[in-house]
Amino acid sequence: MAVTCDFYGLEEEKVTLEVEERFLQEHQLFDFEGERYIILSVVWAKDGPKANVMPYWEYTSLQEKTQRGIAWTAEDEPEPPLVREIDRRRRTS
């Protein structure tokens, strides 16, 4: 399944990733381009799912300050899933 992700810190681009639907949940961890990310939110739009994501190290530093909930991986998954980039384009909004 393809999902368009808004990455915190990548203000000029949206990245479309291929990921299994079962991994598309809030607080799910995944690895991309050598860094671990966390899904902050998922919205199911008419043209497909969209996710807001943040580097996990940044999330954990915020968590320490605000006592947010913990992140998790999908059941039966010892490591976060790897995802594959499909498309990268400039943001229009």
CSV table of N, CA and C in Angstrom, one decimal:
chain,number,residue,atom,x,y,z
A,1,MET,N,0.8,-1.2,0.0
A,1,MET,CA,0.0,0.0,0.0
A,1,MET,C,0.9,1.2,0.0
A,2,ALA,N,0.5,2.2,-0.8
A,2,ALA,CA,1.3,3.5,-0.8
A,2,ALA,C,0.6,4.5,0.2
A,3,VAL,N,1.5,5.2,0.9
A,3,VAL,CA,1.0,6.2,1.8
A,3,VAL,C,1.9,7.5,1.6
A,4,THR,N,1.2,8.7,1.6
A,4,THR,CA,1.9,9.9,1.5
A,4,THR,C,2.3,10.4,2.9
A,5,CYS,N,3.5,10.6,3.2
A,5,CYS,CA,3.9,11.0,4.5
A,5,CYS,C,4.5,12.5,4.5
A,6,ASP,N,4.0,13.2,5.5
A,6,ASP,CA,4.6,14.5,5.8
A,6,ASP,C,5.6,14.3,6.9
A,7,PHE,N,6.9,14.5,6.6
A,7,PHE,CA,7.9,14.3,7.5
A,7,PHE,C,8.2,15.7,8.2
A,8,TYR,N,8.2,15.7,9.6
A,8,TYR,CA,8.6,16.9,10.3
A,8,TYR,C,10.1,17.1,9.9
A,9,GLY,N,10.4,18.3,9.6
A,9,GLY,CA,11.8,18.6,9.2
A,9,GLY,C,12.0,18.6,7.7
A,10,LEU,N,11.2,18.0,6.9
A,10,LEU,CA,11.3,18.1,5.5
A,10,LEU,C,10.2,19.0,4.9
A,11,GLU,N,10.3,20.3,5.1
A,11,GLU,CA,9.2,21.2,4.8
A,11,GLU,C,9.0,21.4,3.4
A,12,GLU,N,9.9,21.0,2.5
A,12,GLU,CA,9.7,21.3,1.1
A,12,GLU,C,9.2,20.1,0.3
A,13,GLU,N,9.1,18.9,1.0
A,13,GLU,CA,8.8,17.7,0.2
A,13,GLU,C,7.8,16.8,1.0
A,14,LYS,N,7.0,16.1,0.2
A,14,LYS,CA,6.2,15.0,0.7
A,14,LYS,C,6.8,13.7,0.1
A,15,VAL,N,6.8,12.7,0.8
A,15,VAL,CA,7.4,11.4,0.4
A,15,VAL,C,6.3,10.4,0.4
A,16,THR,N,6.2,9.6,-0.7
A,16,THR,CA,5.2,8.5,-0.7
A,16,THR,C,6.0,7.2,-0.5
A,17,LEU,N,5.5,6.5,0.5
A,17,LEU,CA,6.2,5.2,0.8
A,17,LEU,C,5.3,4.0,0.6
A,18,GLU,N,5.9,2.9,0.4
A,18,GLU,CA,5.2,1.7,0.3
A,18,GLU,C,5.3,1.0,1.6
A,19,VAL,N,4.1,0.6,2.2
A,19,VAL,CA,4.1,0.0,3.6
A,19,VAL,C,2.9,-0.9,3.7
A,20,GLU,N,3.1,-2.0,4.4
A,20,GLU,CA,1.9,-2.9,4.6
A,20,GLU,C,0.9,-2.2,5.4
A,21,GLU,N,-0.4,-2.3,5.1
A,21,GLU,CA,-1.5,-1.6,5.8
A,21,GLU,C,-1.5,-1.9,7.3
A,22,ARG,N,-1.1,-3.1,7.7
A,22,ARG,CA,-1.2,-3.5,9.1
A,22,ARG,C,-0.2,-2.6,9.9
A,23,PHE,N,0.8,-2.0,9.3
A,23,PHE,CA,1.8,-1.2,10.0
A,23,PHE,C,1.3,0.3,10.0
A,24,LEU,N,0.3,0.6,9.3
A,24,LEU,CA,-0.1,2.0,9.2
A,24,LEU,C,-1.0,2.4,10.4
A,25,GLN,N,-0.4,2.6,11.6
A,25,GLN,CA,-1.1,3.0,12.8
A,25,GLN,C,-0.3,4.0,13.6
A,26,GLU,N,-1.0,4.8,14.3
A,26,GLU,CA,-0.4,5.8,15.2
A,26,GLU,C,0.6,5.1,16.2
A,27,HIS,N,1.7,5.7,16.4
A,27,HIS,CA,2.8,5.3,17.3
A,27,HIS,C,3.5,4.1,16.7
A,28,GLN,N,3.3,3.7,15.5
A,28,GLN,CA,4.1,2.7,14.8
A,28,GLN,C,5.5,3.2,14.5
A,29,LEU,N,6.5,2.4,14.7
A,29,LEU,CA,7.9,2.8,14.3
A,29,LEU,C,8.2,2.2,13.0
A,30,PHE,N,9.0,2.9,12.2
A,30,PHE,CA,9.5,2.3,11.0
A,30,PHE,C,10.9,2.9,10.6
A,31,ASP,N,11.7,2.2,9.8
A,31,ASP,CA,13.0,2.7,9.4
A,31,ASP,C,12.9,3.2,8.0
A,32,PHE,N,13.6,4.3,7.7
A,32,PHE,CA,13.6,4.9,6.4
A,32,PHE,C,14.9,5.7,6.2
A,33,GLU,N,15.6,5.5,5.2
A,33,GLU,CA,16.9,6.2,4.9
A,33,GLU,C,17.8,6.2,6.1
A,34,GLY,N,17.9,5.0,6.8
A,34,GLY,CA,18.8,4.9,7.9
A,34,GLY,C,18.4,5.5,9.2
A,35,GLU,N,17.2,6.0,9.3
A,35,GLU,CA,16.7,6.6,10.5
A,35,GLU,C,15.4,6.0,10.9
A,36,ARG,N,15.2,6.0,12.2
A,36,ARG,CA,13.9,5.4,12.8
A,36,ARG,C,12.9,6.6,12.9
A,37,TYR,N,11.7,6.3,12.5
A,37,TYR,CA,10.6,7.3,12.5
A,37,TYR,C,9.4,6.7,13.3
A,38,ILE,N,8.5,7.6,13.7
A,38,ILE,CA,7.3,7.2,14.4
A,38,ILE,C,6.1,7.9,13.7
A,39,ILE,N,5.0,7.2,13.5
A,39,ILE,CA,3.8,7.7,12.9
A,39,ILE,C,3.1,8.4,14.0
A,40,LEU,N,2.8,9.7,13.8
A,40,LEU,CA,2.1,10.5,14.8
A,40,LEU,C,0.6,10.5,14.5
A,41,SER,N,0.2,10.5,13.3
A,41,SER,CA,-1.2,10.4,12.9
A,41,SER,C,-1.4,9.8,11.5
A,42,VAL,N,-2.6,9.2,11.3
A,42,VAL,CA,-2.9,8.7,10.0
A,42,VAL,C,-4.3,9.2,9.6
A,43,VAL,N,-4.5,9.7,8.4
A,43,VAL,CA,-5.8,10.2,7.9
A,43,VAL,C,-6.1,9.4,6.7
A,44,TRP,N,-7.3,8.8,6.6
A,44,TRP,CA,-7.7,8.1,5.4
A,44,TRP,C,-8.5,9.0,4.5
A,45,ALA,N,-7.9,9.5,3.5
A,45,ALA,CA,-8.5,10.4,2.6
A,45,ALA,C,-9.1,9.7,1.3
A,46,LYS,N,-9.8,10.4,0.5
A,46,LYS,CA,-10.4,9.7,-0.7
A,46,LYS,C,-9.2,9.2,-1.6
A,47,ASP,N,-8.1,10.0,-1.7
A,47,ASP,CA,-7.0,9.6,-2.6
A,47,ASP,C,-6.0,8.7,-1.9
A,48,GLY,N,-6.4,8.2,-0.8
A,48,GLY,CA,-5.5,7.2,-0.1
A,48,GLY,C,-5.0,7.7,1.3
A,49,PRO,N,-4.3,6.9,2.1
A,49,PRO,CA,-3.9,7.3,3.4
A,49,PRO,C,-2.8,8.3,3.4
A,50,LYS,N,-2.8,9.2,4.4
A,50,LYS,CA,-1.7,10.2,4.6
A,50,LYS,C,-1.3,10.1,6.1
A,51,ALA,N,0.0,10.2,6.3
A,51,ALA,CA,0.5,10.1,7.7
A,51,ALA,C,1.5,11.2,8.0
A,52,ASN,N,1.4,11.7,9.2
A,52,ASN,CA,2.4,12.6,9.7
A,52,ASN,C,3.4,11.8,10.6
A,53,VAL,N,4.7,12.0,10.3
A,53,VAL,CA,5.7,11.3,10.9
A,53,VAL,C,6.8,12.2,11.5
A,54,MET,N,7.6,11.7,12.4
A,54,MET,CA,8.6,12.4,13.1
A,54,MET,C,9.8,11.5,13.4
A,55,PRO,N,11.0,12.0,13.3
A,55,PRO,CA,12.2,11.2,13.8
A,55,PRO,C,11.9,10.7,15.2
A,56,TYR,N,12.2,9.4,15.5
A,56,TYR,CA,11.9,8.8,16.8
A,56,TYR,C,12.7,9.5,17.9
A,57,TRP,N,14.0,9.9,17.6
A,57,TRP,CA,14.8,10.5,18.6
A,57,TRP,C,14.2,11.8,19.1
A,58,GLU,N,13.6,12.5,18.1
A,58,GLU,CA,13.0,13.8,18.4
A,58,GLU,C,11.7,13.6,19.3
A,59,TYR,N,10.9,12.6,18.9
A,59,TYR,CA,9.7,12.2,19.6
A,59,TYR,C,10.0,11.8,21.1
A,60,THR,N,11.1,11.0,21.3
A,60,THR,CA,11.4,10.6,22.6
A,60,THR,C,11.9,11.8,23.5
A,61,SER,N,12.6,12.8,22.8
A,61,SER,CA,13.0,13.9,23.6
A,61,SER,C,11.8,14.8,24.0
A,62,LEU,N,10.8,14.8,23.2
A,62,LEU,CA,9.5,15.5,23.5
A,62,LEU,C,8.8,14.7,24.6
A,63,GLN,N,8.8,13.4,24.4
A,63,GLN,CA,8.1,12.5,25.4
A,63,GLN,C,8.6,12.7,26.8
A,64,GLU,N,9.9,12.9,26.9
A,64,GLU,CA,10.5,13.1,28.3
A,64,GLU,C,10.0,14.4,28.9
A,65,LYS,N,9.7,15.4,28.0
A,65,LYS,CA,9.3,16.7,28.5
A,65,LYS,C,7.8,16.7,28.8
A,66,THR,N,7.0,15.9,28.1
A,66,THR,CA,5.5,16.0,28.2
A,66,THR,C,4.9,14.7,28.7
A,67,GLN,N,5.7,13.6,28.9
A,67,GLN,CA,5.2,12.3,29.3
A,67,GLN,C,4.1,11.8,28.3
A,68,ARG,N,4.4,11.8,27.0
A,68,ARG,CA,3.5,11.3,26.0
A,68,ARG,C,3.5,9.7,26.1
A,69,GLY,N,2.6,9.1,25.5
A,69,GLY,CA,2.5,7.6,25.4
A,69,GLY,C,3.7,7.0,24.7
A,70,ILE,N,3.9,5.8,24.9
A,70,ILE,CA,5.1,5.1,24.3
A,70,ILE,C,4.8,4.7,22.9
A,71,ALA,N,5.8,4.5,22.1
A,71,ALA,CA,5.7,4.0,20.8
A,71,ALA,C,5.8,2.4,20.8
A,72,TRP,N,5.3,1.8,19.8
A,72,TRP,CA,5.3,0.3,19.8
A,72,TRP,C,5.5,-0.2,18.3
A,73,THR,N,5.9,-1.4,18.2
A,73,THR,CA,6.0,-2.0,16.9
A,73,THR,C,4.8,-3.0,16.8
A,74,ALA,N,4.5,-3.4,15.6
A,74,ALA,CA,3.3,-4.3,15.4
A,74,ALA,C,3.6,-5.6,16.1
A,75,GLU,N,2.6,-6.3,16.5
A,75,GLU,CA,2.7,-7.6,17.2
A,75,GLU,C,3.5,-8.6,16.3
A,76,ASP,N,4.3,-9.4,16.9
A,76,ASP,CA,5.1,-10.4,16.3
A,76,ASP,C,6.2,-9.8,15.4
A,77,GLU,N,6.5,-8.5,15.6
A,77,GLU,CA,7.5,-7.9,14.8
A,77,GLU,C,8.6,-7.4,15.7
A,78,PRO,N,9.8,-8.1,15.8
A,78,PRO,CA,10.9,-7.7,16.7
A,78,PRO,C,11.5,-6.4,16.3
A,79,GLU,N,11.5,-6.0,15.1
A,79,GLU,CA,12.1,-4.8,14.6
A,79,GLU,C,11.1,-4.0,13.8
A,80,PRO,N,11.1,-2.7,13.8
A,80,PRO,CA,10.2,-1.9,13.0
A,80,PRO,C,10.3,-2.3,11.5
A,81,PRO,N,9.2,-2.2,10.7
A,81,PRO,CA,9.3,-2.6,9.3
A,81,PRO,C,10.1,-1.6,8.5
A,82,LEU,N,10.7,-2.1,7.5
A,82,LEU,CA,11.4,-1.3,6.5
A,82,LEU,C,10.4,-0.9,5.5
A,83,VAL,N,10.5,0.4,5.0
A,83,VAL,CA,9.6,0.8,4.0
A,83,VAL,C,10.4,1.2,2.8
A,84,ARG,N,9.7,1.3,1.6
A,84,ARG,CA,10.4,1.7,0.4
A,84,ARG,C,9.8,2.9,-0.2
A,85,GLU,N,10.6,3.9,-0.6
A,85,GLU,CA,10.2,5.1,-1.2
A,85,GLU,C,9.6,4.9,-2.6
A,86,ILE,N,8.5,5.5,-2.9
A,86,ILE,CA,7.9,5.4,-4.2
A,86,ILE,C,8.0,6.7,-4.9
A,87,ASP,N,7.8,7.8,-4.2
A,87,ASP,CA,7.8,9.1,-4.9
A,87,ASP,C,8.2,10.2,-3.9
A,88,ARG,N,8.8,11.3,-4.4
A,88,ARG,CA,9.2,12.4,-3.5
A,88,ARG,C,8.9,13.7,-4.4
A,89,ARG,N,8.1,14.6,-3.8
A,89,ARG,CA,7.8,15.8,-4.6
A,89,ARG,C,7.6,17.0,-3.6
A,90,ARG,N,7.7,18.2,-4.2
A,90,ARG,CA,7.6,19.4,-3.4
A,90,ARG,C,6.2,19.6,-2.9
A,91,ARG,N,6.1,20.1,-1.7
A,91,ARG,CA,4.8,20.4,-1.1
A,91,ARG,C,4.1,21.5,-1.9
A,92,THR,N,2.8,21.4,-2.0
A,92,THR,CA,2.0,22.5,-2.6
A,92,THR,C,1.3,23.3,-1.6
A,93,SER,N,1.2,22.7,-0.4
A,93,SER,CA,0.5,23.5,0.7
A,93,SER,C,1.1,23.2,2.0
